[in-house]
CSV table of C-alpha atoms in Angstrom, one decimal:
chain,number,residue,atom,x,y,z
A,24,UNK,CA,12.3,-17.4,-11.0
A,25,UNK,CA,11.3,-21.4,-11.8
A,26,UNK,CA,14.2,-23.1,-12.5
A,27,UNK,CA,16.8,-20.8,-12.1
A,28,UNK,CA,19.0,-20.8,-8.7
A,29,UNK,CA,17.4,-18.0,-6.3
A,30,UNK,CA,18.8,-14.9,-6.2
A,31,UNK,CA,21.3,-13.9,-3.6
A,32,UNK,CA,19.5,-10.7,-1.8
A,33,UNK,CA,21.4,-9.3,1.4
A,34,UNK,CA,19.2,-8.3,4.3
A,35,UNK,CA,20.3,-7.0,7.8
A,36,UNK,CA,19.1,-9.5,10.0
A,37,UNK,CA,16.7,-12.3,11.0
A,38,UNK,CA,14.1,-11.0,14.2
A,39,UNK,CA,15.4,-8.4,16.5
A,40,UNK,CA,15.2,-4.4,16.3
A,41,UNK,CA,15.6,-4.8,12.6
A,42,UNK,CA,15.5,-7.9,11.2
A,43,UNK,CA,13.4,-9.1,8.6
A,44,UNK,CA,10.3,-10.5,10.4
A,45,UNK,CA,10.3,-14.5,10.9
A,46,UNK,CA,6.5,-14.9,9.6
A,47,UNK,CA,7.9,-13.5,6.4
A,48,UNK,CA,10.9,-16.0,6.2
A,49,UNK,CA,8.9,-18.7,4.6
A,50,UNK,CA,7.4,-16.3,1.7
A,51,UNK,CA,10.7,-14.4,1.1
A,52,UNK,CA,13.1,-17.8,0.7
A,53,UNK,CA,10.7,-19.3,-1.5
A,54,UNK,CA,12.0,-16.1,-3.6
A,55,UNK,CA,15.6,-15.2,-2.6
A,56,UNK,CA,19.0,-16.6,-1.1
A,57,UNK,CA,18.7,-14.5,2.2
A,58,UNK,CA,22.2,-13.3,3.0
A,59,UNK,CA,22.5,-11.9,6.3
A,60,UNK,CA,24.6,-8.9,7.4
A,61,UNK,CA,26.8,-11.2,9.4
A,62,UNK,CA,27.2,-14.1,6.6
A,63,UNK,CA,28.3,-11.2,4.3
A,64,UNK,CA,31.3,-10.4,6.7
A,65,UNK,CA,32.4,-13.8,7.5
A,66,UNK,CA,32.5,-14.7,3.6
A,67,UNK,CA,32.7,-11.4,1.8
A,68,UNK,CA,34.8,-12.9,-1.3
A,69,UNK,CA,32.1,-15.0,-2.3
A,70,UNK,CA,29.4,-13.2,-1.9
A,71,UNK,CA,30.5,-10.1,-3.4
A,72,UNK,CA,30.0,-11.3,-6.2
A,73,UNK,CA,26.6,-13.0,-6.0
A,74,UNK,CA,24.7,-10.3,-3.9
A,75,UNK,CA,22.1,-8.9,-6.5
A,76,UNK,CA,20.0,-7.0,-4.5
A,77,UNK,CA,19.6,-5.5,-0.8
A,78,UNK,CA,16.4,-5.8,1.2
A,79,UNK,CA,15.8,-3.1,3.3
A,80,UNK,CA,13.7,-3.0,6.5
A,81,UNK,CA,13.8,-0.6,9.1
A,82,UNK,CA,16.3,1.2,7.3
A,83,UNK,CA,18.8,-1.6,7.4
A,84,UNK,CA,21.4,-2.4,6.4
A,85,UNK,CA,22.9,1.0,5.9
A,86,UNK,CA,23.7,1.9,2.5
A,87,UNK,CA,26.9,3.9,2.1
A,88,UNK,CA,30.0,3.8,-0.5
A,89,UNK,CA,31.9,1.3,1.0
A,90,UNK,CA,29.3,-1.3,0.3
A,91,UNK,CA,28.7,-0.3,-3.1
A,92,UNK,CA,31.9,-0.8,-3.7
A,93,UNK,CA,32.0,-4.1,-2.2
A,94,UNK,CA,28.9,-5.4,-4.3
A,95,UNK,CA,29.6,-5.2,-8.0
A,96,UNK,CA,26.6,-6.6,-9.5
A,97,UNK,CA,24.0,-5.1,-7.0
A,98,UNK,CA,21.2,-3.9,-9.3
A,99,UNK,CA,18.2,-3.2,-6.7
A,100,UNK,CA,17.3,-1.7,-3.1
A,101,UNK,CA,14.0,-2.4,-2.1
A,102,UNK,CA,13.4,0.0,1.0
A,103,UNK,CA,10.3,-0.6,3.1
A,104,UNK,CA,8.2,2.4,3.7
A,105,UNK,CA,7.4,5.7,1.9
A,106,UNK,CA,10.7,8.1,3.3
A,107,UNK,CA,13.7,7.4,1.3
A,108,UNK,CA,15.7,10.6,3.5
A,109,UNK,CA,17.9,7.7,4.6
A,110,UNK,CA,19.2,7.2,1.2
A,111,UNK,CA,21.6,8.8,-1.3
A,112,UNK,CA,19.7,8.3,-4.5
A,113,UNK,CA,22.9,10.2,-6.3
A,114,UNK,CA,25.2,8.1,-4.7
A,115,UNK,CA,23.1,5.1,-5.9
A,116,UNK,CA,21.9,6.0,-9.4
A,117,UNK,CA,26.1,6.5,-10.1
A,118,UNK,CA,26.6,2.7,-9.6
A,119,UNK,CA,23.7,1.9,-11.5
A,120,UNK,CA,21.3,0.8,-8.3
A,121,UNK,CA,17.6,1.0,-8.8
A,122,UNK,CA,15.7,1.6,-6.0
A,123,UNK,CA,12.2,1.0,-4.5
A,124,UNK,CA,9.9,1.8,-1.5
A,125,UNK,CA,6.2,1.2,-1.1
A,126,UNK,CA,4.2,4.3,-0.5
A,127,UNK,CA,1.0,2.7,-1.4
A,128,UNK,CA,1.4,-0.2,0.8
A,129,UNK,CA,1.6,1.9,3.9
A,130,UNK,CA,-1.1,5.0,2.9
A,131,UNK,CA,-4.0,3.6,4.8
A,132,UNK,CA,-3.0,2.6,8.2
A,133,UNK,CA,-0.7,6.0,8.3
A,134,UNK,CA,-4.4,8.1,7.5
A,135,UNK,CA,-5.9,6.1,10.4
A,136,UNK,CA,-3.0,6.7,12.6
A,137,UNK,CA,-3.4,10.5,11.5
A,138,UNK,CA,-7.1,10.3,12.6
A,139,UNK,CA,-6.0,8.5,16.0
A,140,UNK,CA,-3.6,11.2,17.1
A,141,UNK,CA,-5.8,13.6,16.5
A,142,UNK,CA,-9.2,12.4,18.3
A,143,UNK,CA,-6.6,10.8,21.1
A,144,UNK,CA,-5.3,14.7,21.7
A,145,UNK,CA,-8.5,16.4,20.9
A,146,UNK,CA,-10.0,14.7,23.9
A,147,UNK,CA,-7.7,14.2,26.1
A,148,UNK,CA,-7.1,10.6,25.6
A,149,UNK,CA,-4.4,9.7,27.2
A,150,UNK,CA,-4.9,11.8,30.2
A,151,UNK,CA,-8.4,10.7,30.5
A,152,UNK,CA,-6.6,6.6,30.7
A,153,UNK,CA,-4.0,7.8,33.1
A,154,UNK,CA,-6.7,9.4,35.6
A,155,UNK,CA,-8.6,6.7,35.1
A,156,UNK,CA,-6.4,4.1,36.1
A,157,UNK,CA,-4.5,6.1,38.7
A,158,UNK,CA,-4.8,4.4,42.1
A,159,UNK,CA,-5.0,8.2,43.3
A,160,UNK,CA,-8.0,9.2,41.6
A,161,UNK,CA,-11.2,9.8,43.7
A,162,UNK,CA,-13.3,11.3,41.3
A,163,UNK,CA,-13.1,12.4,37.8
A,164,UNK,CA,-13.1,16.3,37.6
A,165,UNK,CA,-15.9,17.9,35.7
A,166,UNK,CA,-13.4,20.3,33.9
A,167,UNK,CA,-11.0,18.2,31.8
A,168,UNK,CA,-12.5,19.3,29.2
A,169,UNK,CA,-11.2,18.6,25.3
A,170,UNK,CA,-11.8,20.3,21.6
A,171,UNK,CA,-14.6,19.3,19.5
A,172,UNK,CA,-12.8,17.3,16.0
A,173,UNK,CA,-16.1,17.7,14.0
A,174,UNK,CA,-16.8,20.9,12.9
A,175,UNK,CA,-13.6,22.0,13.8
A,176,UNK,CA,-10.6,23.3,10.8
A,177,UNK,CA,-8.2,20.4,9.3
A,178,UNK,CA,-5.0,22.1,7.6
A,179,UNK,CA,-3.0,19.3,5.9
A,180,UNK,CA,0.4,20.5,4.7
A,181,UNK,CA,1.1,17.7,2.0
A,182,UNK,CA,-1.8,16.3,-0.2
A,183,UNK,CA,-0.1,13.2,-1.6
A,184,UNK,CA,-2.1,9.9,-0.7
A,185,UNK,CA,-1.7,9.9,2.6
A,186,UNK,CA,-2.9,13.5,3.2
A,187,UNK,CA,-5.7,12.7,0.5
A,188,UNK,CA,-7.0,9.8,2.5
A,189,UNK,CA,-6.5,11.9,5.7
A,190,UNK,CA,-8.9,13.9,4.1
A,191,UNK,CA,-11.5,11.3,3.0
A,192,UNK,CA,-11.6,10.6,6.8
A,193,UNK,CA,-12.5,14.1,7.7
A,194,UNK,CA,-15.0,14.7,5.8
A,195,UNK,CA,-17.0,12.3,7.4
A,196,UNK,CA,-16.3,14.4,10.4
A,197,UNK,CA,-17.6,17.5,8.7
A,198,UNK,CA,-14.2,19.2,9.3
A,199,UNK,CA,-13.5,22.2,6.7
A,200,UNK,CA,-10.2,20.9,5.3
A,201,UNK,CA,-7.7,23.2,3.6
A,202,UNK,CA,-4.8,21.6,2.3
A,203,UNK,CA,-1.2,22.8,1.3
A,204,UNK,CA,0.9,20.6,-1.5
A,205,UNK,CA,3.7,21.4,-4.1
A,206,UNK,CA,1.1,21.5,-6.9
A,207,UNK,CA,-3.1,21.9,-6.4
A,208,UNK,CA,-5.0,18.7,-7.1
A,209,UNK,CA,-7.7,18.8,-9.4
A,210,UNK,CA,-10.9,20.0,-9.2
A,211,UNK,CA,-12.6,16.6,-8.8
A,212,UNK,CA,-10.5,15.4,-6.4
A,213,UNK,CA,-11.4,18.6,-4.2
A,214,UNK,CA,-14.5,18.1,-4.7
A,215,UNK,CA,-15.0,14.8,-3.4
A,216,UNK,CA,-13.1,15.7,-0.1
A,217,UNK,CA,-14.7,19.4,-0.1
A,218,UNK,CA,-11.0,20.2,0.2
A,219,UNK,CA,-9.7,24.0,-0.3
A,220,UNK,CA,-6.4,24.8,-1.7
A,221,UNK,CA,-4.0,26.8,0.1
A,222,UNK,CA,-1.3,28.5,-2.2
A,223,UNK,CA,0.6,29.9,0.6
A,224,UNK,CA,1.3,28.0,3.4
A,225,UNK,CA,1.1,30.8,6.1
A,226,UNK,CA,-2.6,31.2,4.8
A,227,UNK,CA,-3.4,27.5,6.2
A,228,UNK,CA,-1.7,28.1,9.4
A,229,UNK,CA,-3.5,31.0,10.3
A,230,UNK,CA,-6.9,29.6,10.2
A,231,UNK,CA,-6.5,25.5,11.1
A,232,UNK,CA,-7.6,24.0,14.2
A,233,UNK,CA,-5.1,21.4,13.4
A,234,UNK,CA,-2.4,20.8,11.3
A,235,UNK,CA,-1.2,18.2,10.3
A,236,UNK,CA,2.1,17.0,8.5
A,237,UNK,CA,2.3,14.6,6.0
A,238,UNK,CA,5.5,15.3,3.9
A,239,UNK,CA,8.5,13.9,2.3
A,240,UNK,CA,11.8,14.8,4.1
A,241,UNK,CA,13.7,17.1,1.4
A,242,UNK,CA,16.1,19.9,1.8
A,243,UNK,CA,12.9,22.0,1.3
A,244,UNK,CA,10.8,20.2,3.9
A,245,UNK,CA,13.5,20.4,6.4
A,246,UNK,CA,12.4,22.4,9.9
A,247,UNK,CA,9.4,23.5,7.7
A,248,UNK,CA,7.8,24.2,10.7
A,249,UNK,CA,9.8,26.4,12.5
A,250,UNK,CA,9.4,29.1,15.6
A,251,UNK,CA,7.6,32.0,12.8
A,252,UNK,CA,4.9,28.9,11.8
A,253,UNK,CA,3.8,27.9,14.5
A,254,UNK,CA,3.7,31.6,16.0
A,255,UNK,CA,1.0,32.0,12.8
A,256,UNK,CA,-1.1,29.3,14.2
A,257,UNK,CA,-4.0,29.7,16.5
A,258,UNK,CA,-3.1,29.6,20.3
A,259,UNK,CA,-5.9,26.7,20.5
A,260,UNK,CA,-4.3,24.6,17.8
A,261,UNK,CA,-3.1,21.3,17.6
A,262,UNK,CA,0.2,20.2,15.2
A,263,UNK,CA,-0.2,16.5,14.2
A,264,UNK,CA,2.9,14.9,12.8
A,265,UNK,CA,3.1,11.8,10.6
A,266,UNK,CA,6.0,12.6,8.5
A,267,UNK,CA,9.4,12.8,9.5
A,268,UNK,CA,10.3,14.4,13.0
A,269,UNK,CA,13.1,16.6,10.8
A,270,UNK,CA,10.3,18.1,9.6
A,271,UNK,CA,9.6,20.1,12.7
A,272,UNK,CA,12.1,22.3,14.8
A,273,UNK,CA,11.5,20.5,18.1
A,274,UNK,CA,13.1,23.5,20.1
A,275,UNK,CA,10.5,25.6,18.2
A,276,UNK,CA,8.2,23.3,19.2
A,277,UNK,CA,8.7,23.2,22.6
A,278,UNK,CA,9.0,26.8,23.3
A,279,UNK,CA,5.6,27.1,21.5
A,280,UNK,CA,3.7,24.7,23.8
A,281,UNK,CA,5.9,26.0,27.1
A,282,UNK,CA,4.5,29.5,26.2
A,283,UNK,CA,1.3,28.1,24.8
A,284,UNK,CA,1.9,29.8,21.6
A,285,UNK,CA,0.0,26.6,20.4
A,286,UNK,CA,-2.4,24.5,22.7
A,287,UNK,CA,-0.7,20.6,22.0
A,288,UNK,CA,1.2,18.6,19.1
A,289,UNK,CA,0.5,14.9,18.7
A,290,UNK,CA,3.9,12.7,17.1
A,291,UNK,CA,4.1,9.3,15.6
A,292,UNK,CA,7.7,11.1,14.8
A,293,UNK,CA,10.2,12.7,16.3
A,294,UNK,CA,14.1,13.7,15.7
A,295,UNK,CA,16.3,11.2,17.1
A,296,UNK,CA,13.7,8.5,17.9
A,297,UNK,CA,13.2,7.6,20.5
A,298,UNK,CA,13.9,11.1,22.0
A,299,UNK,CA,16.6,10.6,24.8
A,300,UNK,CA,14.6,10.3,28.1
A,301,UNK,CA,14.9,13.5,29.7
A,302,UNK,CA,13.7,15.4,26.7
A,303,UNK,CA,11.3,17.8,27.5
A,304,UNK,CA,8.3,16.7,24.9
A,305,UNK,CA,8.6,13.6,27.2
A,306,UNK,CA,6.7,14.9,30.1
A,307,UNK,CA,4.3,17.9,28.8
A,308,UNK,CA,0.6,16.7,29.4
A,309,UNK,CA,-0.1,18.6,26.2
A,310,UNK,CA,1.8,16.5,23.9
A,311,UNK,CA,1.1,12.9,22.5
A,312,UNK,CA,4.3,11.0,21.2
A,313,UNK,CA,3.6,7.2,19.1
A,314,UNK,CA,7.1,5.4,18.6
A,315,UNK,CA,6.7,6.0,14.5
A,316,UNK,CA,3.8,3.7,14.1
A,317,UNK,CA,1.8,4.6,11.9
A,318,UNK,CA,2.4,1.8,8.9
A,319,UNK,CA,2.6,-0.6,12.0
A,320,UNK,CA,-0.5,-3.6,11.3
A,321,UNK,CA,0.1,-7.2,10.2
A,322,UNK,CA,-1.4,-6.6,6.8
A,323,UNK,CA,0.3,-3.7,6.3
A,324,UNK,CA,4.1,-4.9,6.9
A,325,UNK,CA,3.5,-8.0,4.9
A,326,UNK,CA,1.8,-5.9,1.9
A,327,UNK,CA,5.6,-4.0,2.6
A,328,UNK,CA,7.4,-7.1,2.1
A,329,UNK,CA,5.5,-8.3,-0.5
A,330,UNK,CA,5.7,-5.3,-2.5
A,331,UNK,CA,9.5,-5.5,-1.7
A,332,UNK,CA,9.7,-8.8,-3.9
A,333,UNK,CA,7.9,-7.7,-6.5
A,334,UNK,CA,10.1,-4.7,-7.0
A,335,UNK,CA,13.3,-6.6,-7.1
A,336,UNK,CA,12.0,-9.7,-9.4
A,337,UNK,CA,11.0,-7.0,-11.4
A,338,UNK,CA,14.4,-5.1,-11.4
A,339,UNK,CA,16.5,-8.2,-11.7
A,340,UNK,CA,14.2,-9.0,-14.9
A,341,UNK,CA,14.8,-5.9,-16.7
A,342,UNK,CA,11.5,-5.4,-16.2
A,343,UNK,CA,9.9,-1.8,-15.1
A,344,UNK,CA,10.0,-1.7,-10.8
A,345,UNK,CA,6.9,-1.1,-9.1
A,346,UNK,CA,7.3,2.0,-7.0
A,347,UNK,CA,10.6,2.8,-8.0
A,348,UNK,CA,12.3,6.1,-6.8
A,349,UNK,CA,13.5,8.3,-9.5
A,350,UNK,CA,15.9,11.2,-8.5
């Protein structure tokens, strides 16, 4: 936007729990008039007016009527990440707000992560570091023994990109890997993976080693896992979660590995986050919990931000937005 005065874009915060990232400041003001939460307040009549668009990080700033109302000529959200369950796409489409997120951005590092939490809980990881590093160990015990990854049955319940690439990793672990999505992919894209299609999501339970979650938050995704799924799964299974923690019934969950129902679950989500501190998922040896990670590398977050600015350039323009969400 040469020659023009930069565009007034509100954002939460500067550095802190969720403020936009200092090492981004320099790229984003060469492209927007940062408006802060806080400046908003102390001169809302002004900037009313001007505000154009909302940046979005961590979820923040909240989104509700009240500041629709307040911001006339908002025309864009940008919202980093792929969930957008923390937004009211009806609510915004009815004042004419576009709105972005950036799915591709964060696919890669999220199908590592995937891969991570699985080989961490597979083999005993994290227990493994803790006995290692305990000042009471005297000798490491011949019978901490873990589950073998290659070879073994990967269920993935949601084949968008991130479960796809979840699946090009697995393969090169030989794993057999059924998969469970909304609609089947094609045959060439099964191919490639050696993926097999599950119609009926019990049918994937029943015979996976692990599962693992890599959904959108929707009213039909909500506590898709509940106490009758994970009673289907085997009682030497592992649930892997990198989609939203909603997306699991965590009292299920916990009665299933108290009663070992299942063997372990490994989390880069859960429901509130962080889990208040005397939750019981907190101290089972058989669980792994990640403080919603996943998407969190250098590249990754600035390929965020970057596809942030793209999107509301492009939305402020006229001009089609780059991963917009459409209701």
């Amino acid at each position: 936007m040469e020659g023009q005065e930069l565009p007034y874009v509100l954002i939460d915060s500067i550095g802190g729990k969720h403020g936009v990232y200092e090492d981004h400041l320099e790229f984003l003001k060469k492209h927007f008039q940062l408006i802060t939460m806080k400046e908003y307040l102390e001169n809302k009549k002004f900037l009313s007016e001007n505000i154009r668009a909302v940046y979005m990080w961590y979820h923040k700033p909240v989104i509700n009527e009240g500041l629709l109302q307040s911001l006339p000529n908002l025309k864009v959200v940008a919202s980093s990440g792929v969930g957008i369950d923390h937004l009211d796409l009806k609510l915004l489409s009815s004042y004419g707000v576009k709105v972005s997120n950036t799915p591709f951005a964060v696919s890669t590092d999220t199908a590592d992560f995937g891969m991570a939490l699985m080989l961490a809980s597979s083999r005993r990881l994290v227990e493994g570091y803790q006995m290692a590093v305990s000042p009471n160990t005297e000798y490491s015990p011949a019978d901490c023994l873990g589950a073998e990854v290659s070879g073994a049955t990967l269920g993935i319940v949601g084949m968008g990109t991130i479960g796809y690439k979840v699946a090009e990793r697995a393969k090169a672990f030989e794993m057999k890997i059924l998969y469970h999505n909304r609609n089947q992919r094609n045959k060439e894209e099964e191919s490639a993976v050696g993926a097999i299609y599950c119609k009926k999501i019990d049918d994937l339970l029943q015979q996976s080693d692990f599962v693992l979650l890599s959904v959108s938050l929707t009213p039909q995704t909500h506590k898709l896992i509940g106490k009758r799924e994970l009673e289907l799964m085997k009682p030497t299974a592992t649930l892997i979660n990198i989609s939203r923690g909603l997306v699991v019934d965590q009292d299920a969950l916990v009665e299933a590995l108290q009663n070992k129902v299942i063997k372990a679950a490994a989390l880069d989500v859960t429901h509130p986050e962080p889990l208040p501190r005397d939750h019981p998922l907190l101290n089972m040896k058989n669980v792994i919990i990640t403080p919603h990670m996943a998407s969190a590398t250098k590249k990754t977050r600035r390929l965020m931000m970057e596809n942030m600015t793209e999107s509301i350039e492009a939305g402020l323009r006229g001009l089609p937005i780059p991963n917009e969400v459409l209701l």
